[in-house]
Short mmCIF file of C-alpha atoms in Angstrom, two decimals:
data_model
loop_
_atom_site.label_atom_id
_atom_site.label_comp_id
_atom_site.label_asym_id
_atom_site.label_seq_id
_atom_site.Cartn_x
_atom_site.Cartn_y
_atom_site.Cartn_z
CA UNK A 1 16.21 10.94 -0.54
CA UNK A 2 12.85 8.62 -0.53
CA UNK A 3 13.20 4.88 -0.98
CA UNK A 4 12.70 5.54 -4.51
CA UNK A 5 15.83 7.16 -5.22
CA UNK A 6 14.72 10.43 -5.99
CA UNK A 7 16.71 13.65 -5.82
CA UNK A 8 14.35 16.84 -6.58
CA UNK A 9 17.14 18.84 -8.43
CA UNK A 10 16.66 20.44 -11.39
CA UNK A 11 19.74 19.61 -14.07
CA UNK A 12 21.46 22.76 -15.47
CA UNK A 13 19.94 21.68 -18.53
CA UNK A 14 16.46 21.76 -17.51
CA UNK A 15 17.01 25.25 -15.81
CA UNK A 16 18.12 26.87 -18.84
CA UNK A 17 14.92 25.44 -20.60
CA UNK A 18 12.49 26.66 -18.07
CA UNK A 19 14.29 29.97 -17.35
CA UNK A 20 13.71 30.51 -21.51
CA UNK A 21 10.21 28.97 -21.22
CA UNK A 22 9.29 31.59 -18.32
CA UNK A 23 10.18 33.90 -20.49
CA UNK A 24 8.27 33.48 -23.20
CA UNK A 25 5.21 32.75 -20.71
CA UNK A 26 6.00 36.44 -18.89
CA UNK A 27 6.77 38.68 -21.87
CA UNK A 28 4.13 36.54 -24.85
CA UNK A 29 1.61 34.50 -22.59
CA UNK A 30 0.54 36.37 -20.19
CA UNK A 31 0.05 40.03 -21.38
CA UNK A 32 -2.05 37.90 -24.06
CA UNK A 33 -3.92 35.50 -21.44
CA UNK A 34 -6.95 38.19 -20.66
CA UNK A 35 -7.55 38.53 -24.66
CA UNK A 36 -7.97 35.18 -25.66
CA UNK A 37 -9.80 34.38 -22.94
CA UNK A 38 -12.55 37.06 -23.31
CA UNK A 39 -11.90 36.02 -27.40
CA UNK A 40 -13.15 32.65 -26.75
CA UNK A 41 -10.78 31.57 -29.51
CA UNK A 42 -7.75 29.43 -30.76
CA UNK A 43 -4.76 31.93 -30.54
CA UNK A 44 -3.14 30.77 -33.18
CA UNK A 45 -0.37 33.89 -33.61
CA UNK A 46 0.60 32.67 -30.04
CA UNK A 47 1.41 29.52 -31.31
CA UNK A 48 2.93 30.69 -34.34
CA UNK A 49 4.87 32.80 -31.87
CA UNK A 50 5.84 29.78 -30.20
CA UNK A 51 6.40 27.30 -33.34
CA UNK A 52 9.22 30.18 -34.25
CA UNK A 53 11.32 30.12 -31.33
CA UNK A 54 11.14 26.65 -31.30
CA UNK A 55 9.03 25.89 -28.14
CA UNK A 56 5.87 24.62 -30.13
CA UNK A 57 7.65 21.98 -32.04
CA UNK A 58 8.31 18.28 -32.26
CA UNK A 59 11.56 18.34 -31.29
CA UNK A 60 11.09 20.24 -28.52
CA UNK A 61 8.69 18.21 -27.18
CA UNK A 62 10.79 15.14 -27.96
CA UNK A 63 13.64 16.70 -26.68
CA UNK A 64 12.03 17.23 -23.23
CA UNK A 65 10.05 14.30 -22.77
CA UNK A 66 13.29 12.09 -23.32
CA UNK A 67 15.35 14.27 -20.99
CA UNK A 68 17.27 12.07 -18.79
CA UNK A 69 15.45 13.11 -15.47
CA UNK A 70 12.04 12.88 -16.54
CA UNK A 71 11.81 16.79 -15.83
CA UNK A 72 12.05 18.90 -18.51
CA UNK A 73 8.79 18.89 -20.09
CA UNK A 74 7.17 19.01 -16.16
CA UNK A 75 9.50 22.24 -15.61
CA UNK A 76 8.23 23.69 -19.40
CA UNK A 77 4.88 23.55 -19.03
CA UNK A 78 4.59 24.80 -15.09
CA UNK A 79 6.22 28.07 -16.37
CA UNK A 80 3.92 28.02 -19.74
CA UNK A 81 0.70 27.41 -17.71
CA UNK A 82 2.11 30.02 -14.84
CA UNK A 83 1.83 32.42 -17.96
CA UNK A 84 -1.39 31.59 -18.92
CA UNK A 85 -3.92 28.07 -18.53
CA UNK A 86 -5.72 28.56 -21.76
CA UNK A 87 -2.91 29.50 -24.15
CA UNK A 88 -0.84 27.59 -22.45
CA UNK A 89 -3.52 24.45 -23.74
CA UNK A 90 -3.44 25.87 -27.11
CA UNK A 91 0.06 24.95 -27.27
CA UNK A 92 0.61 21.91 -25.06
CA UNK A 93 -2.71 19.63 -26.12
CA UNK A 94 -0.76 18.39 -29.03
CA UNK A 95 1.13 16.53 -26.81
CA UNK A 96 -1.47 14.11 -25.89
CA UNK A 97 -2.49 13.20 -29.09
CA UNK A 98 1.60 12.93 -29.54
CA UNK A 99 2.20 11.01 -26.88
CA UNK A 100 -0.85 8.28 -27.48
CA UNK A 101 1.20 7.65 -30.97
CA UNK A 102 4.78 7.99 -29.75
CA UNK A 103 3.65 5.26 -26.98
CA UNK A 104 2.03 3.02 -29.08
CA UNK A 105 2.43 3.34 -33.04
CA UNK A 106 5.31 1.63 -35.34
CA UNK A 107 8.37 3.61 -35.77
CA UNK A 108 6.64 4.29 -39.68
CA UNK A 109 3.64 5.49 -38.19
CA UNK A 110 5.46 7.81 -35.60
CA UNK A 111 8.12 9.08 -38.68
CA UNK A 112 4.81 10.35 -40.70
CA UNK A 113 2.28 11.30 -38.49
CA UNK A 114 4.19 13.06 -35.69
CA UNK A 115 5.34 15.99 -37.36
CA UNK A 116 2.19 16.50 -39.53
CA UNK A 117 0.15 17.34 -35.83
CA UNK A 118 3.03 19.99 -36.18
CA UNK A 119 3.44 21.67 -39.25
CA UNK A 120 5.96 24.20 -39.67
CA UNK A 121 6.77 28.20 -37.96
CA UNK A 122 5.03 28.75 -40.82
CA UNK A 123 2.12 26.49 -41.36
CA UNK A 124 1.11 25.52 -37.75
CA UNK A 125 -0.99 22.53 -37.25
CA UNK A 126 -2.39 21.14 -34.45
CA UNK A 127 -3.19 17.37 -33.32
CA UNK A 128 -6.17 16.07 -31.05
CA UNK A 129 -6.55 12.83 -29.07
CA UNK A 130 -10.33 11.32 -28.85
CA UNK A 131 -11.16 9.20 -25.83
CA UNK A 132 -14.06 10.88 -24.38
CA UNK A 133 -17.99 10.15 -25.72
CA UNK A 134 -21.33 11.56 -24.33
CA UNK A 135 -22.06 8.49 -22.42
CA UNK A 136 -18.37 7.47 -21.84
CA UNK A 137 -16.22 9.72 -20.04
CA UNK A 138 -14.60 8.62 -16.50
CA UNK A 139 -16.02 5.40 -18.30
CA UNK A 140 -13.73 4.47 -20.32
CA UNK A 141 -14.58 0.74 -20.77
CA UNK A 142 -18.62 2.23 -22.27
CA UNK A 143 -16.55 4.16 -25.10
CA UNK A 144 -19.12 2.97 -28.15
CA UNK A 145 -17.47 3.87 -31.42
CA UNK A 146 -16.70 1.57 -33.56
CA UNK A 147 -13.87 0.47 -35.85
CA UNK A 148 -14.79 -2.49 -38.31
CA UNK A 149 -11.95 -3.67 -40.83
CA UNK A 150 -13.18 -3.30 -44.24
CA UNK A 151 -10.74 -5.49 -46.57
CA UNK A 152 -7.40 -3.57 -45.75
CA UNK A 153 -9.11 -0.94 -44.34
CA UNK A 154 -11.14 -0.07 -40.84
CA UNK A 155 -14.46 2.08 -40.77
CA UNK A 156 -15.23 3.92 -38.25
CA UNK A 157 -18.19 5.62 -36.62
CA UNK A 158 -19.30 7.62 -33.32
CA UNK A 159 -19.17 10.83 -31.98
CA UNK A 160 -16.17 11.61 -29.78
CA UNK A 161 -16.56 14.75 -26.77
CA UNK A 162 -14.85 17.24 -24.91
CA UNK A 163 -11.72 16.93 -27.49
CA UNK A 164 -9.31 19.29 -27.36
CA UNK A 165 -8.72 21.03 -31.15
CA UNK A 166 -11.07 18.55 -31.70
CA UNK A 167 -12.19 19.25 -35.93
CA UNK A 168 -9.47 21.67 -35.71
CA UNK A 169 -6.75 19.62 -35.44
CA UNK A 170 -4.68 18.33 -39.02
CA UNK A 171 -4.01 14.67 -37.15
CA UNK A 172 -6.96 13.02 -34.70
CA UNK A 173 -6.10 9.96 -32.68
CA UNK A 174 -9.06 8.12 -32.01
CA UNK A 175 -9.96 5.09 -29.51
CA UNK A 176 -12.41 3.27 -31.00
CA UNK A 177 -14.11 -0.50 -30.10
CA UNK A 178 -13.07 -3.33 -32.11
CA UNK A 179 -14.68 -6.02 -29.58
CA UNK A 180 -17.25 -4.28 -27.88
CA UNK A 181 -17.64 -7.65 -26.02
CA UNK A 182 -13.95 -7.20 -24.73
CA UNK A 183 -14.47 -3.49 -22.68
CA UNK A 184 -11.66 -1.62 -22.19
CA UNK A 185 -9.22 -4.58 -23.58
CA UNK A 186 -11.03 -4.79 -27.11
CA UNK A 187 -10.04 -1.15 -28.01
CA UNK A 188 -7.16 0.07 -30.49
CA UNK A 189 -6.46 3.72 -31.59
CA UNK A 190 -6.88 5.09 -35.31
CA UNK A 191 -5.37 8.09 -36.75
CA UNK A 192 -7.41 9.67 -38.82
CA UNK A 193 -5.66 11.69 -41.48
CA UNK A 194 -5.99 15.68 -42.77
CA UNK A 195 -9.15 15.63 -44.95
CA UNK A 196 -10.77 12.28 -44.16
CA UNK A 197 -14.41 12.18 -45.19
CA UNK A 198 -16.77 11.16 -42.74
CA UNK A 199 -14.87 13.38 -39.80
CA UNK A 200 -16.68 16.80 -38.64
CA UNK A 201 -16.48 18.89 -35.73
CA UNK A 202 -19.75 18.99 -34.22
CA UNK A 203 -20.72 21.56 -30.94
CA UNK A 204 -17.60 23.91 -29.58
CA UNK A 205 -18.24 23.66 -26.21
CA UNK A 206 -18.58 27.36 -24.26
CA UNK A 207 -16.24 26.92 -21.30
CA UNK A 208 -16.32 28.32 -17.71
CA UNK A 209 -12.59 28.19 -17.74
CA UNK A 210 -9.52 27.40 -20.47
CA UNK A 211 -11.37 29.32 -22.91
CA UNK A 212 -8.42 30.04 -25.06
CA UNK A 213 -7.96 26.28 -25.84
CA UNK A 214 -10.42 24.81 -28.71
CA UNK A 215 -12.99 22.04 -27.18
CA UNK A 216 -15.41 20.66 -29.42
CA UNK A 217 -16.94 17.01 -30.47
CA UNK A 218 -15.72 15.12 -33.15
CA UNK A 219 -18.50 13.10 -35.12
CA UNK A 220 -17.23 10.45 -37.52
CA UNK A 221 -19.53 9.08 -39.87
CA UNK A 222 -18.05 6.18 -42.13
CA UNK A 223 -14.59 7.63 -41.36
CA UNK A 224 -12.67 5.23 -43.74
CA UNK A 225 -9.12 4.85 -42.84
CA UNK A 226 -5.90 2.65 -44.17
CA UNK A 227 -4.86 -0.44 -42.28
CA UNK A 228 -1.68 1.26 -42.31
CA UNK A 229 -3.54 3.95 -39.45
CA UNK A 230 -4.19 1.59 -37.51
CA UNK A 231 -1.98 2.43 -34.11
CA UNK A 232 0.77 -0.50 -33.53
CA UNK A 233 -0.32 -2.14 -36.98
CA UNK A 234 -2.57 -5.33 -37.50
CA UNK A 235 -0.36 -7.64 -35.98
CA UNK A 236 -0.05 -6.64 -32.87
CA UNK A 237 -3.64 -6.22 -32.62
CA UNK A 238 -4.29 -9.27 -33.79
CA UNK A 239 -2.34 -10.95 -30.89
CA UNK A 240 -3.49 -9.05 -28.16
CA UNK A 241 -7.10 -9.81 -29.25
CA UNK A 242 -6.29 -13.45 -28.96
CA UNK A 243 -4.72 -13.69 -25.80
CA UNK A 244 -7.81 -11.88 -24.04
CA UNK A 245 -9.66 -14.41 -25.70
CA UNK A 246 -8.15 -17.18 -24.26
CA UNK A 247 -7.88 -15.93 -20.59
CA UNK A 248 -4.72 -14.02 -21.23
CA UNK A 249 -3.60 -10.60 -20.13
CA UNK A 250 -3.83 -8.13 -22.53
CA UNK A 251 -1.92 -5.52 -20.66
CA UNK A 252 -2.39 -1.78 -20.59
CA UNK A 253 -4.42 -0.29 -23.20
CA UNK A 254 -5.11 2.57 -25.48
CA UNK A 255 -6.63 5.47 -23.59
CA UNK A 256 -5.67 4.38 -20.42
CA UNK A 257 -1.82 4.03 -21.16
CA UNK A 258 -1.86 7.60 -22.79
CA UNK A 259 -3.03 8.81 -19.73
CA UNK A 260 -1.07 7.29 -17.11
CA UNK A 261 1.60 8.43 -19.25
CA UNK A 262 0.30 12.27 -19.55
CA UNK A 263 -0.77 12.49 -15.46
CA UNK A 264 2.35 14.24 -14.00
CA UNK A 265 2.14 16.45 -17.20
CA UNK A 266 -1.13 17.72 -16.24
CA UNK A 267 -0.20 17.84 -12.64
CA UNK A 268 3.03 20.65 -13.72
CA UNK A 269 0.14 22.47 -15.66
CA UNK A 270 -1.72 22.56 -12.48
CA UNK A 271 1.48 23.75 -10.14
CA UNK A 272 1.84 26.58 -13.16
CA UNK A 273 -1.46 27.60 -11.80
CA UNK A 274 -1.34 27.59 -8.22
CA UNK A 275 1.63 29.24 -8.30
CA UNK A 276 1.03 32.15 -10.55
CA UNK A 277 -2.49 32.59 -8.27
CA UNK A 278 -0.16 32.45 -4.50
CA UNK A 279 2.41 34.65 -6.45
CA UNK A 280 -0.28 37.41 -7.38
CA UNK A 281 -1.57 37.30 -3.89
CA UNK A 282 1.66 37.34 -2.23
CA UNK A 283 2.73 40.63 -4.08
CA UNK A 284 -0.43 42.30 -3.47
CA UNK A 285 -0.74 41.66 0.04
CA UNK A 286 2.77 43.03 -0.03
CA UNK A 287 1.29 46.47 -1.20
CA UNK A 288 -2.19 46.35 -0.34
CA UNK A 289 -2.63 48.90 2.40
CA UNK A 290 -5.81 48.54 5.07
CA UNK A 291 -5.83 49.91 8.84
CA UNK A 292 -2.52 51.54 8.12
CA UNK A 293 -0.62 48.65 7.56
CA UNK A 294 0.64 45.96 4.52
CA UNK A 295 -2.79 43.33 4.73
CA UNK A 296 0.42 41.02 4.27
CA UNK A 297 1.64 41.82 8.04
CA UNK A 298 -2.12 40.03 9.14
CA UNK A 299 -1.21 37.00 10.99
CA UNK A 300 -4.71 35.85 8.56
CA UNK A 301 -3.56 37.15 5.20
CA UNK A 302 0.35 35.57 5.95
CA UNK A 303 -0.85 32.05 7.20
CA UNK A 304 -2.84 31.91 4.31
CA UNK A 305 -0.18 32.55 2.47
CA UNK A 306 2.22 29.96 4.20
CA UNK A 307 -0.27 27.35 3.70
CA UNK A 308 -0.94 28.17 -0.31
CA UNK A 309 3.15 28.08 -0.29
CA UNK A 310 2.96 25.39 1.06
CA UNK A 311 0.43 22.99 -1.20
CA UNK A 312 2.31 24.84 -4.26
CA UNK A 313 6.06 23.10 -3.28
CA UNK A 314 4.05 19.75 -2.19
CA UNK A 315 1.87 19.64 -5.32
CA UNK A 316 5.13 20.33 -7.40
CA UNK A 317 7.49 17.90 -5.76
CA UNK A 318 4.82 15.17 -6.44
CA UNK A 319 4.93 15.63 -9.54
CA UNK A 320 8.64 15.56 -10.04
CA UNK A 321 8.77 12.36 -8.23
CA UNK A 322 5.81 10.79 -10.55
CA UNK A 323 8.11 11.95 -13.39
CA UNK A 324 11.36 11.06 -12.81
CA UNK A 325 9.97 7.71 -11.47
CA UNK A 326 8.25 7.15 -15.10
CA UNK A 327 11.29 8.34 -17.01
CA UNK A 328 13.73 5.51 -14.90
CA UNK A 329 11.10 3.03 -15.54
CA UNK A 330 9.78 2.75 -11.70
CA UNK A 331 6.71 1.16 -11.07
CA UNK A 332 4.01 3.07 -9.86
CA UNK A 333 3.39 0.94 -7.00
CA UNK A 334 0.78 3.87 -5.14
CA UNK A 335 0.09 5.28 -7.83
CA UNK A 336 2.50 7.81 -7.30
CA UNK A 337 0.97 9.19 -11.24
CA UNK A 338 -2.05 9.51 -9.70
CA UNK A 339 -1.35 10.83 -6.71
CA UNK A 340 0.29 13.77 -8.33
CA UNK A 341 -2.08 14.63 -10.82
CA UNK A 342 -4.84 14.36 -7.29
CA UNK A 343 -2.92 17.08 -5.26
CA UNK A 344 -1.85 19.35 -7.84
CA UNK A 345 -5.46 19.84 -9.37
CA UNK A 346 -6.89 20.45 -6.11
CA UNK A 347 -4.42 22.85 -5.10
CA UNK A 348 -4.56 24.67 -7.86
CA UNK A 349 -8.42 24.76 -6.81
CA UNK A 350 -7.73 25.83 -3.51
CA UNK A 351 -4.95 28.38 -4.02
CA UNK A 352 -6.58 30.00 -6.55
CA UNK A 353 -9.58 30.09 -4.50
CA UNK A 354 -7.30 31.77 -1.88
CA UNK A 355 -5.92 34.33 -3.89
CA UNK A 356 -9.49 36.10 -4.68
CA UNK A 357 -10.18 36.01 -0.85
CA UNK A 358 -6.89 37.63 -0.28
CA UNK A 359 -7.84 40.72 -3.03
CA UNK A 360 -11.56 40.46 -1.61
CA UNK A 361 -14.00 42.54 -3.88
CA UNK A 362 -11.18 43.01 -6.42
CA UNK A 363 -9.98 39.88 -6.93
CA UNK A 364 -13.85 38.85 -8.00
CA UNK A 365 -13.50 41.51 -11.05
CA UNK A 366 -11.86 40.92 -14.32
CA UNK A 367 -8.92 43.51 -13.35
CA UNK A 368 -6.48 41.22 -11.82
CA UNK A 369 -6.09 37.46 -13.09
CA UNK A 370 -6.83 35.15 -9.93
CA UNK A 371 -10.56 35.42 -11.00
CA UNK A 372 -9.26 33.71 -14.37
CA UNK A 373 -6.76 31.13 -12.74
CA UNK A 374 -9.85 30.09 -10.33
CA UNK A 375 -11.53 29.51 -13.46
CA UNK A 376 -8.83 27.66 -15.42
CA UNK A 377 -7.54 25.83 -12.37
CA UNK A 378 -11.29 23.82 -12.04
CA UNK A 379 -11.30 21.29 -15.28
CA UNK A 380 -7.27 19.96 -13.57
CA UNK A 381 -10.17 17.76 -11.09
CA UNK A 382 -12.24 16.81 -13.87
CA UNK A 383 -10.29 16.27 -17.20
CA UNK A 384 -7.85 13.16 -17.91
CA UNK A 385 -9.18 11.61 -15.00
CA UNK A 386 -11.46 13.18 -12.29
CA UNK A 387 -10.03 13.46 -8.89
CA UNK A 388 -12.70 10.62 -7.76
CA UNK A 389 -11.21 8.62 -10.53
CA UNK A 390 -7.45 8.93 -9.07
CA UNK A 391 -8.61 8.64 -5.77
CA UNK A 392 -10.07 4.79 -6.93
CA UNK A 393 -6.77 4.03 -8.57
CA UNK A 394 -4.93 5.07 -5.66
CA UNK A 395 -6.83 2.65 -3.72
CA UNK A 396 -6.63 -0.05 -5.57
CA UNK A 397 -3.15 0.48 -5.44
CA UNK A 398 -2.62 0.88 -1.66
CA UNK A 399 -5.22 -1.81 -0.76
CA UNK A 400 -4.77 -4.18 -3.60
CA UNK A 401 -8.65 -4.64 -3.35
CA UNK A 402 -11.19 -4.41 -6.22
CA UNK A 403 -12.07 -1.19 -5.14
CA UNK A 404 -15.17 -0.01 -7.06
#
């Protein structure tokens, strides 16, 4: 047990959600994975799929996310992503959009908008969170849309990137300046109802990996929106704004919060990965046959494998500490959040880089999957924070220096 406290056990609870999870990822996901990915497209009867047995659904998400160790959702989504990185997007990028209102809206806001990003087993919807712009991306303190209040109302315009179900989606969040003078600390989030005029989905972005999940820009063009949209309400805003103003703290905002929050999700996405890329290599070396013997009995092909093992159980117990340390309300005093979203992206890199090596010429072709998870595994260093991002936080944190 580390200083923190932290036990890695999984709760009987959480076992019987991931065991029914891995399921669904083995005998729905995966088979499907290859399809969608050469499809380039949403796959919605997935999610349908999934919205009927209950995993795609508010309440399972809420259910998870408030489990009392922090791990449920991390153990959920490593098994959904272990079935496939794309579909397994399709369903879980909701949550961020989810969890940026659920973190910061009114109790109102969060009874009415929540389960509209939803729907129903029968009328699935989907939600999208919009941080990201062309010139603002690491960057989140350059972010240059703008909300202006308009009587009772805010208007807002820019154009929004690299949003997942971005137009798609029935409910967008999105992060918008209201003191451009302020940076990161003059920002609030808007959600911007089914059917607002003003919002379009401008260029779907062709992908090199994740190609099932929907990523397009979101252009808003005198999106007009209720004071009643505004995330955390008027107020609250209002008071914030003021104590920045007068040298106060504003504490942790918008887009930044939402991520912090999200980072050991991504990093479980990212362990689904690796390990579904140093499981296919590990069986195949098992069977593959070269100079009359398993290419598994290789002291080269086996230490490869020991070290892929290996970065799989460290990236994953990361990124149950992160968790359960967020869920008992421990500071991240390392970064710990960070830290795990760091390793597990760039294992996921690595071991999936491993496992074509491992196949050689054939794991290069489109017949077996690693060439897919090395493509997937890639945006886990780049998206929700870059892996030169985390590395800054994490030394700011360990330093306590301005590190820039």
């Amino acid at each position: 047990m580390s200083e923190t406290g932290f036990c890695p056990e999984l709760g009987d609870d959480v076992r019987e959600v991931r065991d029914w999870v891995r399921e669904f990822a083995r005998t729905v996901v995966r088979p499907a994975g290859a399809e969608w990915d050469e499809r380039e497209e949403t796959p919605w009867p997935v999610i349908q799929e999934a919205a009927r047995i209950g995993l795609y659904s508010l309440d399972f998400f809420a259910q998870q996310w408030f489990e009392p160790s922090g791990l449920g959702l991390i153990a959920a989504f490593e098994e959904l992503f272990w079935g496939d990185a794309g579909i397994g997007l399709s369903i879980a990028g909701t949550g961020l959009a989810a969890a940026s209102l659920a973190s910061g809206g009114t109790p109102e806001q969060v009874g009415e908008w929540l389960p509209q990003m939803f729907g129903t087993p029968d009328d699935v919807k989907v939600g999208a969170f919009c941080a990201s712009e062309p010139d603002a991306g690491s960057d989140v303190g350059a972010i240059r849309t703008r909300a202006v209040p308009d009587g009772d109302d805010w208007v807002l315009n820019g154009v929004k990137t690299w949003v997942t179900n971005g137009g798609i989606a029935n409910v967008h969040v999105v992060v918008a300046s209201v003191d451009p003078a302020l940076g990161t600390r003059g920002q609030a989030s808007f959600i911007v109802p089914p059917g607002t005029p003003g919002l379009s989905m401008g260029q779907k972005f062709k992908k090199h990996g994740i190609r099932a999940s929907h990523t397009a820009e979101v252009v808003l063009e005198d999106v007009r929106v209720p004071g009643s949209c505004l995330v955390g309400g008027r107020e609250k805003l209002e008071a914030r704004l003021a104590r920045v103003r007068s040298g106060g703290r504003a504490g942790e905002q918008g887009a930044m919060r939402t991520f912090e929050t999200t980072r050991p999700v991504v990093a479980a996405m990212a362990v689904g990965i690796a390990r579904a890329a140093y499981e296919y290599a590990r069986d195949y070396a098992r069977e593959r046959e070269q100079f009359g013997r398993k290419i598994g009995e290789n002291q080269a092909i086996a230490f490869r494998l020991a070290d892929m093992a290996t970065r799989v159980d460290i990236a994953r117990l990361m990124t149950w500490r992160a968790a359960w340390m967020a869920r008992n309300d421990r500071a991240f005093g390392q970064a710990e959040g960070s830290m795990c979203k760091l390793v597990a992206s760039e294992a996921a890199v690595w071991v999936t880089e491993q496992a074509i090596q491992i196949l050689g010429g054939a794991g290069y072709t489109r017949e077996h999957p690693v060439e897919r998870f090395h493509r997937d595994a890639k945006i886990f260093t780049i998206f929700e924070g870059t892996s030169e991002i985390q590395r800054l936080i994490i030394g700011r944190a360990v330093t306590g220096l301005p590190v820039r």
